[in-house]
CSV table of C-alpha atoms in Angstrom, one decimal:
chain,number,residue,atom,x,y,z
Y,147,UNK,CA,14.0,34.7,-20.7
Y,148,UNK,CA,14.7,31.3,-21.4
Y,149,UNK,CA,14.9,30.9,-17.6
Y,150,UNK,CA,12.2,32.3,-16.8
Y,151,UNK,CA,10.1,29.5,-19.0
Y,152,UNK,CA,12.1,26.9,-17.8
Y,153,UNK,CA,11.0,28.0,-14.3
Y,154,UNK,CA,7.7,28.8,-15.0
Y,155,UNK,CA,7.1,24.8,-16.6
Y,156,UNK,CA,9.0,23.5,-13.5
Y,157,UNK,CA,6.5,25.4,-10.8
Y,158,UNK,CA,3.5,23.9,-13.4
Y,159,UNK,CA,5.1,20.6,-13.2
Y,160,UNK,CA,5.4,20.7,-9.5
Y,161,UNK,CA,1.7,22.1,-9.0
Y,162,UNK,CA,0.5,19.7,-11.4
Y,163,UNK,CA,2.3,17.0,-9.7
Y,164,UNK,CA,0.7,18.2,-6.3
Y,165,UNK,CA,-2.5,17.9,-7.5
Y,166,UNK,CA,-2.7,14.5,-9.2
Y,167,UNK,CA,-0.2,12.4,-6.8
Y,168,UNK,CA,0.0,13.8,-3.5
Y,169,UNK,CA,-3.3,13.0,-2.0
Y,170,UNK,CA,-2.7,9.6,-2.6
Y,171,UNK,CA,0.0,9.4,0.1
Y,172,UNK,CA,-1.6,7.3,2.0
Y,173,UNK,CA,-2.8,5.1,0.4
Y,174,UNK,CA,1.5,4.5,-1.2
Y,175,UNK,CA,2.3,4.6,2.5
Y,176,UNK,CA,-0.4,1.7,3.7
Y,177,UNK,CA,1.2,-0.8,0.1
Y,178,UNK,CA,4.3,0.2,1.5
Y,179,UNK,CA,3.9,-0.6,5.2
Y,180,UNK,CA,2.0,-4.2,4.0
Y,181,UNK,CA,4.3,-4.9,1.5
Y,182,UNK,CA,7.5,-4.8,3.6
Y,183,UNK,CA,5.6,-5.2,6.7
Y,184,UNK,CA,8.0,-2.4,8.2
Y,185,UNK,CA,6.5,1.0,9.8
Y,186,UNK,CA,9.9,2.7,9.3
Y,187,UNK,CA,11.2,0.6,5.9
Y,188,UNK,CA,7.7,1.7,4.7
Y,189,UNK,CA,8.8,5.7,5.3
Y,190,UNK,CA,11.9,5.1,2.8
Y,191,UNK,CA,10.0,2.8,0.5
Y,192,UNK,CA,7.6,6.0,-0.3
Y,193,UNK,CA,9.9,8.5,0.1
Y,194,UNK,CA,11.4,7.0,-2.6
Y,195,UNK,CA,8.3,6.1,-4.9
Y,196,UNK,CA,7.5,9.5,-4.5
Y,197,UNK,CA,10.6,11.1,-5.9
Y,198,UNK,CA,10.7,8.7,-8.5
Y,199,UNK,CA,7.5,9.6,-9.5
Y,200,UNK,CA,8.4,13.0,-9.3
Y,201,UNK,CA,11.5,12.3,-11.3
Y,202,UNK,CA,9.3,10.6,-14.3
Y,203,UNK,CA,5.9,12.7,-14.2
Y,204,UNK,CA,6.7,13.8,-17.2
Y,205,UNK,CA,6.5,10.4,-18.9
Y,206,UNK,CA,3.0,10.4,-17.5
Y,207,UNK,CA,0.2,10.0,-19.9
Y,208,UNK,CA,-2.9,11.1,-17.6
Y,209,UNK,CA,-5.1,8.1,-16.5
Y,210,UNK,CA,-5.6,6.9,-12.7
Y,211,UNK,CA,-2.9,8.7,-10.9
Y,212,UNK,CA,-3.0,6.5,-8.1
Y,213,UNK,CA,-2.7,3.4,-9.9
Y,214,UNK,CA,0.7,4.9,-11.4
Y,215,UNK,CA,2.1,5.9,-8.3
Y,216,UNK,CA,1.0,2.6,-6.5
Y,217,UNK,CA,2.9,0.6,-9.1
Y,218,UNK,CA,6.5,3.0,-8.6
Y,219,UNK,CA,5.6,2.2,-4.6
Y,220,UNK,CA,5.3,-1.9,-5.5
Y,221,UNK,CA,8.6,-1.6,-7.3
Y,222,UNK,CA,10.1,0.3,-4.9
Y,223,UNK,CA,8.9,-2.3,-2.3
Y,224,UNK,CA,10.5,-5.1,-4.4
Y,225,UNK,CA,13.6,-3.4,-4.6
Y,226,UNK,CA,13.6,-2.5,-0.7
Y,227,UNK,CA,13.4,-6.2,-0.1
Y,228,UNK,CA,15.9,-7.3,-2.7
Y,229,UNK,CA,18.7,-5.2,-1.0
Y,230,UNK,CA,17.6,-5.8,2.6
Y,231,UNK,CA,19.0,-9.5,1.7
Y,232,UNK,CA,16.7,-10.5,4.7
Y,233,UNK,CA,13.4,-11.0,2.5
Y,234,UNK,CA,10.1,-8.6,3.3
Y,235,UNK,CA,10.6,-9.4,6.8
Y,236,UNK,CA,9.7,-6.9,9.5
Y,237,UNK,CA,8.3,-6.0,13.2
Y,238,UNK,CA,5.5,-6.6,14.8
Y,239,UNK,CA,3.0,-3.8,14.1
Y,240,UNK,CA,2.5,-0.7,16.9
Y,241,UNK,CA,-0.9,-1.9,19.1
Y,242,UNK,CA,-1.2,2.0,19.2
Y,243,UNK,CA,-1.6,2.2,15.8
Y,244,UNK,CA,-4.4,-0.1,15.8
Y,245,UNK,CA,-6.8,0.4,18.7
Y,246,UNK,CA,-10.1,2.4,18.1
Y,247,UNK,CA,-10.2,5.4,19.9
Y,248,UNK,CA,-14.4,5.4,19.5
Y,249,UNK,CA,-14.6,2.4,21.8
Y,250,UNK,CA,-16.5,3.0,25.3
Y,251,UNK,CA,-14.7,1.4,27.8
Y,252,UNK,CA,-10.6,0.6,27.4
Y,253,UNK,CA,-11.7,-3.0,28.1
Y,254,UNK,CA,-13.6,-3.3,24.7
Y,255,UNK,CA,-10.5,-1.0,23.2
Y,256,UNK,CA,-7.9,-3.6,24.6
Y,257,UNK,CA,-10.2,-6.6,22.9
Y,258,UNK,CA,-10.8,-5.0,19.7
Y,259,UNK,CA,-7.0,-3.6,19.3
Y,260,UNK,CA,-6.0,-7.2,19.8
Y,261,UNK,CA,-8.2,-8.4,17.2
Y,262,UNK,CA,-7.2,-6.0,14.5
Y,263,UNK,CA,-3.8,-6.9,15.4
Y,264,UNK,CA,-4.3,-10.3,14.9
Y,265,UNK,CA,-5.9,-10.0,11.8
Y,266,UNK,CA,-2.9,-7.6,10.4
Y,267,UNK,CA,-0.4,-10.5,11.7
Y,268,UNK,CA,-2.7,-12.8,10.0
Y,269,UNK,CA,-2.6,-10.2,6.6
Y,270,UNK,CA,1.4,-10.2,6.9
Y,271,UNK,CA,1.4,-14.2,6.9
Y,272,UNK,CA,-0.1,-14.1,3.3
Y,273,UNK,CA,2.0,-14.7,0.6
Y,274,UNK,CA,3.0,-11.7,-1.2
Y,275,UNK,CA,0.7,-11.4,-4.3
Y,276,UNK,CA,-1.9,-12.5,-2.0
Y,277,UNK,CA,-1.3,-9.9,0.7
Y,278,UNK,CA,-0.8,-7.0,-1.8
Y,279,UNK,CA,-4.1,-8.3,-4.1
Y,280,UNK,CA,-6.5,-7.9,-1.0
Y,281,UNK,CA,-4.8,-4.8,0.6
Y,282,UNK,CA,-5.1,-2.8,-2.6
Y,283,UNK,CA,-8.3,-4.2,-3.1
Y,284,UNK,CA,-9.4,-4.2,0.5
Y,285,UNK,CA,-7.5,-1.3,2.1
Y,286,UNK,CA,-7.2,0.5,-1.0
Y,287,UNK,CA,-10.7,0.3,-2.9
Y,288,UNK,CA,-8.7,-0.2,-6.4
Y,289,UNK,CA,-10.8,-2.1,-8.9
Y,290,UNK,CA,-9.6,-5.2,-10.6
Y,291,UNK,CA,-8.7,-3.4,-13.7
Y,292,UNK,CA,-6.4,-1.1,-11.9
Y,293,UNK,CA,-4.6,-3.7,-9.7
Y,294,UNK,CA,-3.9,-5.7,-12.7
Y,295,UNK,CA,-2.4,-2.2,-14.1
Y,296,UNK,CA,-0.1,-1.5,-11.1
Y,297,UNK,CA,0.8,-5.5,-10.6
Y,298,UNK,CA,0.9,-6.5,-14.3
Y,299,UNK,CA,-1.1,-9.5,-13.6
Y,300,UNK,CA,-4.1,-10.4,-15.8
Y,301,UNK,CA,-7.5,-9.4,-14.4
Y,302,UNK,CA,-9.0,-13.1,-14.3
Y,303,UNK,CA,-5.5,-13.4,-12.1
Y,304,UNK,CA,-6.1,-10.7,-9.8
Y,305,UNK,CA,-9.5,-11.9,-8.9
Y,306,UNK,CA,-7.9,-15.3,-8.5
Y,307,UNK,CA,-5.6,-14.0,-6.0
Y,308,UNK,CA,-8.2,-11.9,-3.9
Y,309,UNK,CA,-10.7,-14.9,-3.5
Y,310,UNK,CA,-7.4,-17.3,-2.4
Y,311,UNK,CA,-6.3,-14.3,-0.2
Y,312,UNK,CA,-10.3,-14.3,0.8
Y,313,UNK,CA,-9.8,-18.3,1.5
Y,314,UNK,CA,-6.9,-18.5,3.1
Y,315,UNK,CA,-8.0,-15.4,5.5
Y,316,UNK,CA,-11.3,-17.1,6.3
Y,317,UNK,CA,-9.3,-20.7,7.0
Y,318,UNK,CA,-7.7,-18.8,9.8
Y,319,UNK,CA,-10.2,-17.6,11.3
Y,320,UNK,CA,-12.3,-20.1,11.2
Y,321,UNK,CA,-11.2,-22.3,14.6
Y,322,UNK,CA,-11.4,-19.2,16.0
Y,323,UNK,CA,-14.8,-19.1,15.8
């Protein structure tokens, strides 16, 4: 009988789990991909935040789901790059990926997939608490409370970072123009 229980908790546990972590999947996948600026590094890096966070949902409180799994995916990131011995180096990212499949003609489709792509490679330049400030912000539609939670930076520190990241973002661009 005791079994049975200890069954019937894990399948609970698992559902429960389901519900509350899985849909945000990709949004651990995009922090991940940004973070080591690595397609297939960013597979393993989640992969791995998720069965961490498997492995410790039980130690989770309630609160913003997301937030919790976002900050296993940031460690998970750090730790990637601290055994990779290479930094949070990576490839070039896929122009598939990033050209808009609404666009009329493939003219304005090659024009407008080189721009995002630009603007990515200008995104992976940032420095790293600037890059992940603005993509969870950005990318991620966290609010400033919750990327402090999953960075463990001060609020006043996280909007600090987002208007540099902002800055330097907008002094790029700007002889462009």
């Amino acid at each position: 009988m005791g079994r049975q229980a200890t069954h019937g908790t894990a399948t609970a546990h698992a559902g429960e789990f389901k519900r509350l972590v899985l849909p945000h999947l990709d949004a651990a996948y995009n922090l991940a991909r940004f973070l080591s600026r690595d397609p297939v590094a960013a597979d393993d890096i989640v992969q791995e935040a998720f069965l961490r966070a498997f492995r410790a949902f039980d130690s989770y409180r309630g609160g913003d789901s997301k937030s919790w799994l976002l900050a296993i995916v940031r460690n998970c990131s750090f730790s990637w790059a601290k055994a990779s011995r290479v930094g949070v180096g990576g490839s070039a990212p896929d122009p598939d990926e990033l050209a808009d499949p609404l666009q009329e003609t493939p003219e304005s489709s090659l024009v407008r997939g080189s721009e995002i792509e630009q603007l990515r490679a200008m995104i992976e330049k940032l420095p790293d608490p600037f890059r992940e400030t603005l993509i969870l912000r950005e990318l991620e539609e966290l609010s400033y409370k919750q990327i402090a939670e999953i960075t463990g930076a001060p609020v006043g520190t996280v909007m600090s970072r987002l208007a540099r990241a902002r800055q330097m973002l907008s002094d790029k661009l700007e002889p462009r123009r």
